[in-house]
């Protein structure tokens, strides 16, 4: 992900989450040396690029923390999210990370199925993690 991708990333973010990240958050992730931010792009007929998905993650000691992932509405269900996760796992293995970790909203069953399909398991809960609703988060992890 580059700064020039952020407008398109924000458009996907807004329709994907009830409390979407803003521009400043993406900008600061691009500056964060422990973070990696990857976009999936499609070549348009006019030669330009269309951002169709992205994932943001951190290297934390020997863990990968996935902090954001979304696929553009029209491109969901085509395996693009899974490909992005595989890219994250491969980056993690290159850096000798042992595990990938993320927090999921328990009511986001689609996302939970999506993560399970790529090998994540629920390993715990964080009480009151989501400040807007007070809902617990599920902690999911996968060995790399
Ligand atoms: C979750 C998300 C990233 C999945 O991306 P995607 O590219 O559509 O997922 P894939 O096509 O790779 O699907 C992989 C698996 O996930 C599961 N899955 C994906 N979408 C699903 C849906 N709508 N309903 C049920 N299962 C679903 C399926 O098991 C699927 O495997 P299958 O196609 O063999 O059945 C995408 O739906 C999205 O952007 N959602 C909104 C943002 C979000 O919730 N992010 C996660 C926050 S924790």
Tab-separated table of N, CA and C and ligand atoms in Angstrom:
chain	number	residue	atom	x	y	z
A	1	UNK	N	0.851	-1.189	0.000
A	1	UNK	CA	0.000	0.000	0.000
A	1	UNK	C	0.889	1.242	0.000
A	2	UNK	N	0.509	2.191	-0.887
A	2	UNK	CA	1.215	3.474	-0.916
A	2	UNK	C	0.224	4.576	-0.586
A	3	UNK	N	0.761	5.744	-0.304
A	3	UNK	CA	-0.136	6.878	0.042
A	3	UNK	C	-1.196	7.100	-1.034
A	4	UNK	N	-0.803	6.928	-2.291
A	4	UNK	CA	-1.756	7.191	-3.380
A	4	UNK	C	-2.877	6.145	-3.458
A	5	UNK	N	-2.715	5.024	-2.720
A	5	UNK	CA	-3.783	4.009	-2.689
A	5	UNK	C	-4.851	4.339	-1.649
A	6	UNK	N	-4.545	5.276	-0.735
A	6	UNK	CA	-5.397	5.434	0.461
A	6	UNK	C	-6.833	5.834	0.116
A	7	UNK	N	-7.046	6.678	-0.903
A	7	UNK	CA	-8.429	7.062	-1.253
A	7	UNK	C	-9.264	5.826	-1.573
A	8	UNK	N	-8.708	4.931	-2.374
A	8	UNK	CA	-9.458	3.724	-2.750
A	8	UNK	C	-9.616	2.780	-1.555
A	9	UNK	N	-8.577	2.704	-0.724
A	9	UNK	CA	-8.652	1.863	0.485
A	9	UNK	C	-9.761	2.379	1.409
A	10	UNK	N	-9.842	3.702	1.561
A	10	UNK	CA	-10.869	4.292	2.444
A	10	UNK	C	-12.278	3.979	1.950
A	11	UNK	N	-12.461	3.951	0.630
A	11	UNK	CA	-13.790	3.657	0.077
A	11	UNK	C	-14.195	2.224	0.449
A	12	UNK	N	-13.253	1.291	0.417
A	12	UNK	CA	-13.554	-0.110	0.798
A	12	UNK	C	-13.791	-0.183	2.309
A	13	UNK	N	-12.926	0.510	3.049
A	13	UNK	CA	-13.013	0.496	4.525
A	13	UNK	C	-14.388	0.974	4.996
A	14	UNK	N	-14.890	2.054	4.375
A	14	UNK	CA	-16.167	2.663	4.812
A	14	UNK	C	-17.344	1.712	4.669
A	15	UNK	N	-17.340	0.907	3.612
A	15	UNK	CA	-18.485	0.004	3.412
A	15	UNK	C	-18.269	-1.338	4.104
A	16	UNK	N	-17.095	-1.530	4.716
A	16	UNK	CA	-16.784	-2.835	5.308
A	16	UNK	C	-16.943	-2.885	6.823
A	17	UNK	N	-16.828	-1.724	7.492
A	17	UNK	CA	-16.806	-1.735	8.961
A	17	UNK	C	-17.722	-0.663	9.539
A	18	UNK	N	-18.387	-0.980	10.666
A	18	UNK	CA	-19.228	0.025	11.326
A	18	UNK	C	-18.403	1.183	11.918
A	19	UNK	N	-17.161	0.913	12.334
A	19	UNK	CA	-16.274	1.989	12.824
A	19	UNK	C	-15.003	1.989	11.982
A	20	UNK	N	-15.110	2.525	10.760
A	20	UNK	CA	-13.964	2.433	9.843
A	20	UNK	C	-12.758	3.255	10.303
A	21	UNK	N	-11.566	2.792	9.935
A	21	UNK	CA	-10.354	3.588	10.147
A	21	UNK	C	-10.442	4.826	9.260
A	22	UNK	N	-9.818	5.908	9.721
A	22	UNK	CA	-9.730	7.131	8.918
A	22	UNK	C	-8.381	7.213	8.210
A	23	UNK	N	-8.251	8.250	7.393
A	23	UNK	CA	-7.025	8.439	6.609
A	23	UNK	C	-5.763	8.468	7.476
A	24	UNK	N	-5.849	9.182	8.627
A	24	UNK	CA	-4.656	9.333	9.487
A	24	UNK	C	-4.152	7.982	9.978
A	25	UNK	N	-5.098	7.085	10.272
A	25	UNK	CA	-4.692	5.762	10.774
A	25	UNK	C	-3.923	5.006	9.692
A	26	UNK	N	-4.438	5.025	8.453
A	26	UNK	CA	-3.709	4.352	7.372
A	26	UNK	C	-2.353	5.030	7.156
A	27	UNK	N	-2.331	6.368	7.198
A	27	UNK	CA	-1.053	7.070	6.988
A	27	UNK	C	-0.044	6.662	8.056
A	28	UNK	N	-0.513	6.553	9.307
A	28	UNK	CA	0.449	6.210	10.357
A	28	UNK	C	0.889	4.752	10.241
A	29	UNK	N	0.018	3.875	9.734
A	29	UNK	CA	0.459	2.490	9.501
A	29	UNK	C	1.536	2.443	8.410
A	30	UNK	N	1.424	3.320	7.414
A	30	UNK	CA	2.440	3.343	6.350
A	30	UNK	C	3.796	3.814	6.886
A	31	UNK	N	3.752	4.598	7.959
A	31	UNK	CA	5.001	5.114	8.558
A	31	UNK	C	5.581	4.157	9.606
A	32	UNK	N	4.767	3.201	10.057
A	32	UNK	CA	5.162	2.328	11.162
A	32	UNK	C	6.121	1.248	10.662
A	33	UNK	N	7.346	1.245	11.195
A	33	UNK	CA	8.345	0.315	10.661
A	33	UNK	C	8.048	-1.136	11.041
A	34	UNK	N	7.194	-1.370	12.036
A	34	UNK	CA	6.822	-2.751	12.382
A	34	UNK	C	5.588	-3.222	11.626
A	35	UNK	N	5.039	-2.346	10.791
A	35	UNK	CA	3.801	-2.690	10.084
A	35	UNK	C	4.088	-3.004	8.618
A	36	UNK	N	3.259	-3.858	8.045
A	36	UNK	CA	3.248	-4.081	6.601
A	36	UNK	C	1.806	-3.900	6.138
A	37	UNK	N	1.635	-3.292	4.994
A	37	UNK	CA	0.289	-3.011	4.471
A	37	UNK	C	0.301	-3.407	3.000
A	38	UNK	N	-0.527	-4.381	2.671
A	38	UNK	CA	-0.493	-4.932	1.313
A	38	UNK	C	-1.841	-4.675	0.635
A	39	UNK	N	-1.790	-4.273	-0.631
A	39	UNK	CA	-3.040	-4.137	-1.400
A	39	UNK	C	-3.054	-5.163	-2.530
A	40	UNK	N	-4.270	-5.609	-2.884
A	40	UNK	CA	-4.456	-6.400	-4.099
A	40	UNK	C	-5.068	-5.464	-5.127
A	41	UNK	N	-4.520	-5.486	-6.346
A	41	UNK	CA	-4.990	-4.553	-7.374
A	41	UNK	C	-5.403	-5.303	-8.635
A	42	UNK	N	-6.352	-4.709	-9.332
A	42	UNK	CA	-6.725	-5.246	-10.639
A	42	UNK	C	-6.350	-4.204	-11.678
A	43	UNK	N	-5.831	-4.680	-12.805
A	43	UNK	CA	-5.511	-3.755	-13.917
A	43	UNK	C	-6.803	-3.360	-14.620
A	44	UNK	N	-7.003	-2.069	-14.765
A	44	UNK	CA	-8.215	-1.610	-15.458
A	44	UNK	C	-7.954	-1.534	-16.963
A	45	UNK	N	-9.051	-1.456	-17.744
A	45	UNK	CA	-8.921	-1.399	-19.206
A	45	UNK	C	-8.074	-0.205	-19.642
A	46	UNK	N	-8.162	0.917	-18.898
A	46	UNK	CA	-7.406	2.116	-19.282
A	46	UNK	C	-5.949	2.065	-18.814
A	47	UNK	N	-5.546	0.912	-18.251
A	47	UNK	CA	-4.147	0.752	-17.839
A	47	UNK	C	-3.900	1.125	-16.385
A	48	UNK	N	-4.891	1.771	-15.733
A	48	UNK	CA	-4.743	2.149	-14.323
A	48	UNK	C	-4.956	0.943	-13.413
A	49	UNK	N	-4.780	1.159	-12.117
A	49	UNK	CA	-4.953	0.080	-11.145
A	49	UNK	C	-6.159	0.344	-10.265
A	50	UNK	N	-6.914	-0.717	-9.985
A	50	UNK	CA	-8.041	-0.612	-9.061
A	50	UNK	C	-7.692	-1.413	-7.808
A	51	UNK	N	-7.725	-0.742	-6.638
A	51	UNK	CA	-7.480	-1.465	-5.380
A	51	UNK	C	-8.728	-2.267	-5.057
A	52	UNK	N	-8.587	-3.590	-4.882
A	52	UNK	CA	-9.759	-4.428	-4.598
A	52	UNK	C	-9.724	-5.025	-3.194
A	53	UNK	N	-8.598	-4.958	-2.512
A	53	UNK	CA	-8.512	-5.520	-1.160
A	53	UNK	C	-7.220	-5.057	-0.504
A	54	UNK	N	-7.179	-5.176	0.813
A	54	UNK	CA	-5.943	-4.817	1.529
A	54	UNK	C	-5.887	-5.550	2.846
A	55	UNK	N	-4.673	-5.661	3.348
A	55	UNK	CA	-4.465	-6.232	4.684
A	55	UNK	C	-3.363	-5.426	5.369
A	56	UNK	N	-3.555	-5.169	6.663
A	56	UNK	CA	-2.565	-4.448	7.468
A	56	UNK	C	-2.159	-5.369	8.618
A	57	UNK	N	-0.859	-5.504	8.832
A	57	UNK	CA	-0.428	-6.367	9.936
A	57	UNK	C	0.867	-5.860	10.528
A	58	UNK	N	1.147	-6.364	11.746
A	58	UNK	CA	2.352	-5.966	12.472
A	58	UNK	C	3.226	-7.179	12.746
A	59	UNK	N	4.527	-6.940	12.768
A	59	UNK	CA	5.461	-7.930	13.301
A	59	UNK	C	5.669	-7.577	14.770
A	60	UNK	N	5.293	-8.496	15.660
A	60	UNK	CA	5.474	-8.276	17.102
A	60	UNK	C	6.255	-9.475	17.642
A	61	UNK	N	7.547	-9.272	17.922
A	61	UNK	CA	8.440	-10.375	18.313
A	61	UNK	C	8.280	-11.502	17.278
A	62	UNK	N	7.942	-12.729	17.718
A	62	UNK	CA	7.821	-13.795	16.711
A	62	UNK	C	6.364	-14.046	16.326
A	63	UNK	N	5.562	-12.981	16.446
A	63	UNK	CA	4.152	-13.100	16.054
A	63	UNK	C	3.814	-12.098	14.944
A	64	UNK	N	2.834	-12.500	14.143
A	64	UNK	CA	2.220	-11.574	13.185
A	64	UNK	C	0.881	-11.192	13.777
A	65	UNK	N	0.569	-9.911	13.861
A	65	UNK	CA	-0.763	-9.483	14.309
A	65	UNK	C	-1.498	-8.874	13.124
A	66	UNK	N	-2.565	-9.505	12.715
A	66	UNK	CA	-3.359	-8.971	11.612
A	66	UNK	C	-4.338	-7.968	12.206
A	67	UNK	N	-4.249	-6.717	11.769
A	67	UNK	CA	-5.072	-5.694	12.411
A	67	UNK	C	-6.193	-5.168	11.515
A	68	UNK	N	-6.109	-5.451	10.232
A	68	UNK	CA	-7.191	-5.012	9.343
A	68	UNK	C	-7.124	-5.808	8.049
A	69	UNK	N	-8.285	-6.237	7.574
A	69	UNK	CA	-8.347	-6.884	6.248
A	69	UNK	C	-9.740	-6.663	5.683
A	70	UNK	N	-9.803	-6.290	4.435
A	70	UNK	CA	-11.109	-6.128	3.785
A	70	UNK	C	-10.953	-6.291	2.281
A	71	UNK	N	-12.043	-6.770	1.688
A	71	UNK	CA	-12.115	-6.957	0.242
A	71	UNK	C	-13.286	-6.114	-0.255
A	72	UNK	N	-13.109	-5.451	-1.375
A	72	UNK	CA	-14.172	-4.642	-1.983
A	72	UNK	C	-15.410	-5.523	-2.213
A	73	UNK	N	-16.606	-4.956	-1.929
A	73	UNK	CA	-17.857	-5.736	-1.971
A	73	UNK	C	-17.980	-6.630	-3.206
A	74	UNK	N	-17.775	-6.045	-4.383
A	74	UNK	CA	-17.995	-6.785	-5.637
A	74	UNK	C	-16.953	-7.883	-5.857
A	75	UNK	N	-15.888	-7.863	-5.080
A	75	UNK	CA	-14.804	-8.834	-5.301
A	75	UNK	C	-14.766	-9.911	-4.224
A	76	UNK	N	-15.741	-9.890	-3.307
A	76	UNK	CA	-15.742	-10.891	-2.229
A	76	UNK	C	-16.116	-12.262	-2.769
A	77	UNK	N	-15.722	-13.300	-2.023
A	77	UNK	CA	-16.087	-14.675	-2.382
A	77	UNK	C	-15.340	-15.205	-3.591
A	78	UNK	N	-14.209	-14.579	-3.932
A	78	UNK	CA	-13.419	-15.045	-5.090
A	78	UNK	C	-12.033	-15.519	-4.668
A	79	UNK	N	-11.834	-15.646	-3.361
A	79	UNK	CA	-10.536	-16.141	-2.880
A	79	UNK	C	-9.477	-15.059	-2.696
A	80	UNK	N	-9.851	-13.792	-2.881
A	80	UNK	CA	-8.840	-12.716	-2.784
A	80	UNK	C	-8.385	-12.532	-1.326
A	81	UNK	N	-9.345	-12.571	-0.393
A	81	UNK	CA	-8.998	-12.459	1.032
A	81	UNK	C	-8.062	-13.583	1.445
A	82	UNK	N	-8.352	-14.789	0.984
A	82	UNK	CA	-7.506	-15.949	1.315
A	82	UNK	C	-6.096	-15.757	0.758
A	83	UNK	N	-6.004	-15.235	-0.475
A	83	UNK	CA	-4.678	-14.994	-1.073
A	83	UNK	C	-3.890	-13.974	-0.250
A	84	UNK	N	-4.590	-12.945	0.233
A	84	UNK	CA	-3.899	-11.936	1.058
A	84	UNK	C	-3.380	-12.575	2.347
A	85	UNK	N	-4.209	-13.439	2.964
A	85	UNK	CA	-3.747	-14.112	4.203
A	85	UNK	C	-2.516	-14.965	3.901
A	86	UNK	N	-2.525	-15.652	2.748
A	86	UNK	CA	-1.364	-16.487	2.412
A	86	UNK	C	-0.107	-15.645	2.263
A	87	UNK	N	-0.288	-14.455	1.707
A	87	UNK	CA	0.837	-13.519	1.563
A	87	UNK	C	1.372	-13.103	2.943
A	88	UNK	N	0.430	-12.849	3.861
A	88	UNK	CA	0.810	-12.476	5.239
A	88	UNK	C	1.592	-13.635	5.877
A	89	UNK	N	1.099	-14.873	5.738
A	89	UNK	CA	1.784	-16.022	6.337
A	89	UNK	C	3.190	-16.156	5.750
A	90	UNK	N	3.286	-15.946	4.440
A	90	UNK	CA	4.590	-16.100	3.806
A	90	UNK	C	5.573	-15.025	4.280
A	91	UNK	N	5.096	-13.787	4.423
A	91	UNK	CA	5.947	-12.708	4.976
A	91	UNK	C	6.387	-13.058	6.392
A	92	UNK	N	5.455	-13.623	7.183
A	92	UNK	CA	5.754	-13.995	8.576
A	92	UNK	C	6.820	-15.078	8.636
A	93	UNK	N	6.679	-16.087	7.784
A	93	UNK	CA	7.657	-17.192	7.796
A	93	UNK	C	9.044	-16.681	7.413
A	94	UNK	N	9.078	-15.744	6.448
A	94	UNK	CA	10.373	-15.168	6.035
A	94	UNK	C	11.070	-14.509	7.218
A	95	UNK	N	10.270	-13.962	8.148
A	95	UNK	CA	10.840	-13.268	9.321
A	95	UNK	C	10.871	-14.189	10.537
A	96	UNK	N	10.765	-15.476	10.307
A	96	UNK	CA	10.825	-16.471	11.391
A	96	UNK	C	9.714	-16.304	12.433
A	97	UNK	N	8.592	-15.728	12.032
A	97	UNK	CA	7.460	-15.649	12.973
A	97	UNK	C	6.860	-17.046	13.118
A	98	UNK	N	6.345	-17.298	14.322
A	98	UNK	CA	5.841	-18.643	14.636
A	98	UNK	C	4.318	-18.727	14.566
A	99	UNK	N	3.659	-17.587	14.726
A	99	UNK	CA	2.210	-17.622	14.854
A	99	UNK	C	1.592	-16.342	14.285
A	100	UNK	N	0.382	-16.461	13.740
A	100	UNK	CA	-0.393	-15.277	13.329
A	100	UNK	C	-1.576	-15.153	14.283
A	101	UNK	N	-1.854	-13.926	14.719
A	101	UNK	CA	-2.885	-13.680	15.722
A	101	UNK	C	-3.801	-12.558	15.231
A	102	UNK	N	-5.073	-12.627	15.610
A	102	UNK	CA	-5.987	-11.514	15.305
A	102	UNK	C	-7.148	-11.518	16.283
A	103	UNK	N	-7.840	-10.394	16.341
A	103	UNK	CA	-9.068	-10.302	17.130
A	103	UNK	C	-10.246	-10.221	16.163
A	104	UNK	N	-11.284	-11.002	16.443
A	104	UNK	CA	-12.466	-10.952	15.580
A	104	UNK	C	-13.693	-10.633	16.418
A	105	UNK	N	-14.605	-9.933	15.771
A	105	UNK	CA	-15.883	-9.592	16.376
A	105	UNK	C	-16.729	-10.871	16.400
A	106	UNK	N	-17.219	-11.317	17.569
A	106	UNK	CA	-17.948	-12.588	17.597
A	106	UNK	C	-19.182	-12.590	16.713
A	107	UNK	N	-19.759	-11.389	16.441
A	107	UNK	CA	-20.950	-11.355	15.588
A	107	UNK	C	-20.596	-11.378	14.092
A	108	UNK	N	-19.310	-11.265	13.765
A	108	UNK	CA	-18.899	-11.273	12.350
A	108	UNK	C	-18.612	-12.715	11.918
A	109	UNK	N	-19.709	-13.492	11.818
A	109	UNK	CA	-19.565	-14.927	11.531
A	109	UNK	C	-18.877	-15.189	10.191
A	110	UNK	N	-19.136	-14.307	9.205
A	110	UNK	CA	-18.507	-14.494	7.888
A	110	UNK	C	-16.989	-14.450	8.028
A	111	UNK	N	-16.534	-13.454	8.806
A	111	UNK	CA	-15.088	-13.302	8.978
A	111	UNK	C	-14.527	-14.494	9.758
A	112	UNK	N	-15.263	-14.951	10.759
A	112	UNK	CA	-14.764	-16.080	11.565
A	112	UNK	C	-14.630	-17.328	10.686
A	113	UNK	N	-15.627	-17.548	9.828
A	113	UNK	CA	-15.547	-18.686	8.894
A	113	UNK	C	-14.367	-18.525	7.944
A	114	UNK	N	-14.214	-17.296	7.495
A	114	UNK	CA	-13.109	-16.978	6.579
A	114	UNK	C	-11.751	-17.312	7.230
A	115	UNK	N	-11.566	-16.879	8.479
A	115	UNK	CA	-10.294	-17.159	9.166
A	115	UNK	C	-10.130	-18.650	9.439
A	116	UNK	N	-11.218	-19.310	9.864
A	116	UNK	CA	-11.147	-20.760	10.129
A	116	UNK	C	-10.709	-21.504	8.872
A	117	UNK	N	-11.263	-21.095	7.724
A	117	UNK	CA	-10.951	-21.727	6.440
A	117	UNK	C	-9.461	-21.665	6.160
A	118	UNK	N	-8.770	-20.633	6.672
A	118	UNK	CA	-7.319	-20.506	6.473
A	118	UNK	C	-6.528	-21.063	7.662
A	119	UNK	N	-7.206	-21.777	8.550
A	119	UNK	CA	-6.478	-22.490	9.615
A	119	UNK	C	-6.452	-21.821	10.975
A	120	UNK	N	-7.127	-20.682	11.119
A	120	UNK	CA	-7.161	-20.023	12.441
A	120	UNK	C	-8.115	-20.771	13.369
A	121	UNK	N	-7.752	-20.761	14.661
A	121	UNK	CA	-8.637	-21.340	15.686
A	121	UNK	C	-8.866	-20.293	16.776
A	122	UNK	N	-10.039	-20.379	17.408
A	122	UNK	CA	-10.311	-19.477	18.534
A	122	UNK	C	-9.494	-19.967	19.724
A	123	UNK	N	-8.670	-19.061	20.295
A	123	UNK	CA	-7.821	-19.482	21.419
A	123	UNK	C	-8.130	-18.701	22.696
A	124	UNK	N	-9.029	-17.711	22.605
A	124	UNK	CA	-9.369	-16.971	23.821
A	124	UNK	C	-10.298	-15.818	23.521
A	125	UNK	N	-10.569	-15.044	24.562
A	125	UNK	CA	-11.465	-13.902	24.442
A	125	UNK	C	-10.859	-12.697	25.135
A	126	UNK	N	-11.114	-11.497	24.621
A	126	UNK	CA	-10.734	-10.271	25.343
A	126	UNK	C	-12.016	-9.571	25.762
A	127	UNK	N	-12.317	-9.573	27.082
A	127	UNK	CA	-13.575	-8.982	27.548
A	127	UNK	C	-13.647	-7.483	27.250
A	128	UNK	N	-14.799	-7.030	26.749
A	128	UNK	CA	-15.043	-5.598	26.528
A	128	UNK	C	-14.109	-4.941	25.538
A	129	UNK	N	-13.533	-5.713	24.610
A	129	UNK	CA	-12.511	-5.198	23.682
A	129	UNK	C	-13.047	-4.079	22.787
A	130	UNK	N	-14.310	-4.226	22.331
A	130	UNK	CA	-14.859	-3.231	21.401
A	130	UNK	C	-15.565	-2.132	22.194
A	131	UNK	N	-14.931	-0.957	22.244
A	131	UNK	CA	-15.415	0.101	23.137
A	131	UNK	C	-16.805	0.596	22.738
A	132	UNK	N	-17.132	0.551	21.411
A	132	UNK	CA	-18.443	1.063	20.973
A	132	UNK	C	-19.586	0.239	21.546
A	133	UNK	N	-19.392	-1.077	21.627
A	133	UNK	CA	-20.506	-1.951	22.038
A	133	UNK	C	-20.222	-2.664	23.356
A	134	UNK	N	-18.978	-2.636	23.810
A	134	UNK	CA	-18.594	-3.383	25.018
A	134	UNK	C	-18.493	-4.877	24.757
A	135	UNK	N	-18.611	-5.257	23.467
A	135	UNK	CA	-18.591	-6.676	23.119
A	135	UNK	C	-17.189	-7.274	23.322
A	136	UNK	N	-17.166	-8.560	23.677
A	136	UNK	CA	-15.880	-9.261	23.793
A	136	UNK	C	-15.313	-9.499	22.394
A	137	UNK	N	-13.988	-9.642	22.329
A	137	UNK	CA	-13.373	-10.045	21.066
A	137	UNK	C	-12.955	-11.502	21.170
A	138	UNK	N	-13.030	-12.202	20.042
A	138	UNK	CA	-12.456	-13.542	19.993
A	138	UNK	C	-11.001	-13.387	19.562
A	139	UNK	N	-10.112	-14.083	20.251
A	139	UNK	CA	-8.712	-14.100	19.814
A	139	UNK	C	-8.544	-15.371	18.984
A	140	UNK	N	-8.063	-15.185	17.753
A	140	UNK	CA	-7.845	-16.353	16.891
A	140	UNK	C	-6.368	-16.423	16.531
A	141	UNK	N	-5.839	-17.634	16.426
A	141	UNK	CA	-4.439	-17.734	16.037
A	141	UNK	C	-4.206	-18.937	15.131
A	142	UNK	N	-3.088	-18.870	14.459
A	142	UNK	CA	-2.702	-19.954	13.555
A	142	UNK	C	-1.180	-20.098	13.580
A	143	UNK	N	-0.714	-21.336	13.719
A	143	UNK	CA	0.738	-21.580	13.662
A	143	UNK	C	1.234	-21.401	12.230
A	144	UNK	N	2.402	-20.801	12.079
A	144	UNK	CA	2.932	-20.563	10.721
A	144	UNK	C	3.915	-21.677	10.316
B	1	LIG	C1	-13.977	-11.407	5.468
B	1	LIG	C2	-13.471	-11.034	4.061
B	1	LIG	C3	-12.097	-10.327	4.185
B	1	LIG	C4	-13.309	-12.332	3.245
B	1	LIG	O1	-12.697	-12.038	2.002
B	1	LIG	P1	-13.101	-12.856	0.662
B	1	LIG	O2	-12.118	-12.532	-0.397
B	1	LIG	O3	-14.530	-12.600	0.361
B	1	LIG	O4	-12.931	-14.370	1.181
B	1	LIG	P2	-12.581	-15.652	0.282
B	1	LIG	O5	-13.254	-15.554	-1.041
B	1	LIG	O6	-11.096	-15.846	0.291
B	1	LIG	O7	-13.297	-16.795	1.144
B	1	LIG	C5	-12.607	-17.780	1.872
B	1	LIG	C6	-13.553	-18.533	2.782
B	1	LIG	O8	-14.144	-17.637	3.741
B	1	LIG	C7	-15.498	-18.031	4.007
B	1	LIG	N1	-16.375	-16.944	3.582
B	1	LIG	C8	-16.044	-15.848	2.863
B	1	LIG	N2	-17.120	-15.059	2.675
B	1	LIG	C9	-18.157	-15.693	3.291
B	1	LIG	C10	-19.536	-15.389	3.447
B	1	LIG	N3	-20.082	-14.275	2.903
B	1	LIG	N4	-20.297	-16.231	4.149
B	1	LIG	C11	-19.766	-17.366	4.683
B	1	LIG	N5	-18.457	-17.698	4.549
B	1	LIG	C12	-17.685	-16.884	3.880
B	1	LIG	C13	-15.757	-19.266	3.196
B	1	LIG	O9	-15.451	-20.383	4.013
B	1	LIG	C14	-14.751	-19.141	2.059
B	1	LIG	O10	-14.351	-20.360	1.561
B	1	LIG	P3	-15.157	-21.050	0.324
B	1	LIG	O11	-15.259	-19.989	-0.741
B	1	LIG	O12	-14.297	-22.183	-0.081
B	1	LIG	O13	-16.474	-21.423	0.905
B	1	LIG	C15	-14.486	-10.116	3.298
B	1	LIG	O14	-15.767	-10.730	3.341
B	1	LIG	C16	-14.618	-8.709	3.878
B	1	LIG	O15	-13.931	-7.794	3.449
B	1	LIG	N6	-15.510	-8.529	4.872
B	1	LIG	C17	-15.726	-7.222	5.499
B	1	LIG	C18	-14.570	-6.832	6.357
B	1	LIG	C19	-14.318	-7.818	7.485
B	1	LIG	O16	-15.244	-8.345	8.104
B	1	LIG	N7	-12.998	-8.084	7.745
B	1	LIG	C20	-12.585	-8.978	8.817
B	1	LIG	C21	-12.594	-8.239	10.119
B	1	LIG	S1	-12.186	-9.282	11.500
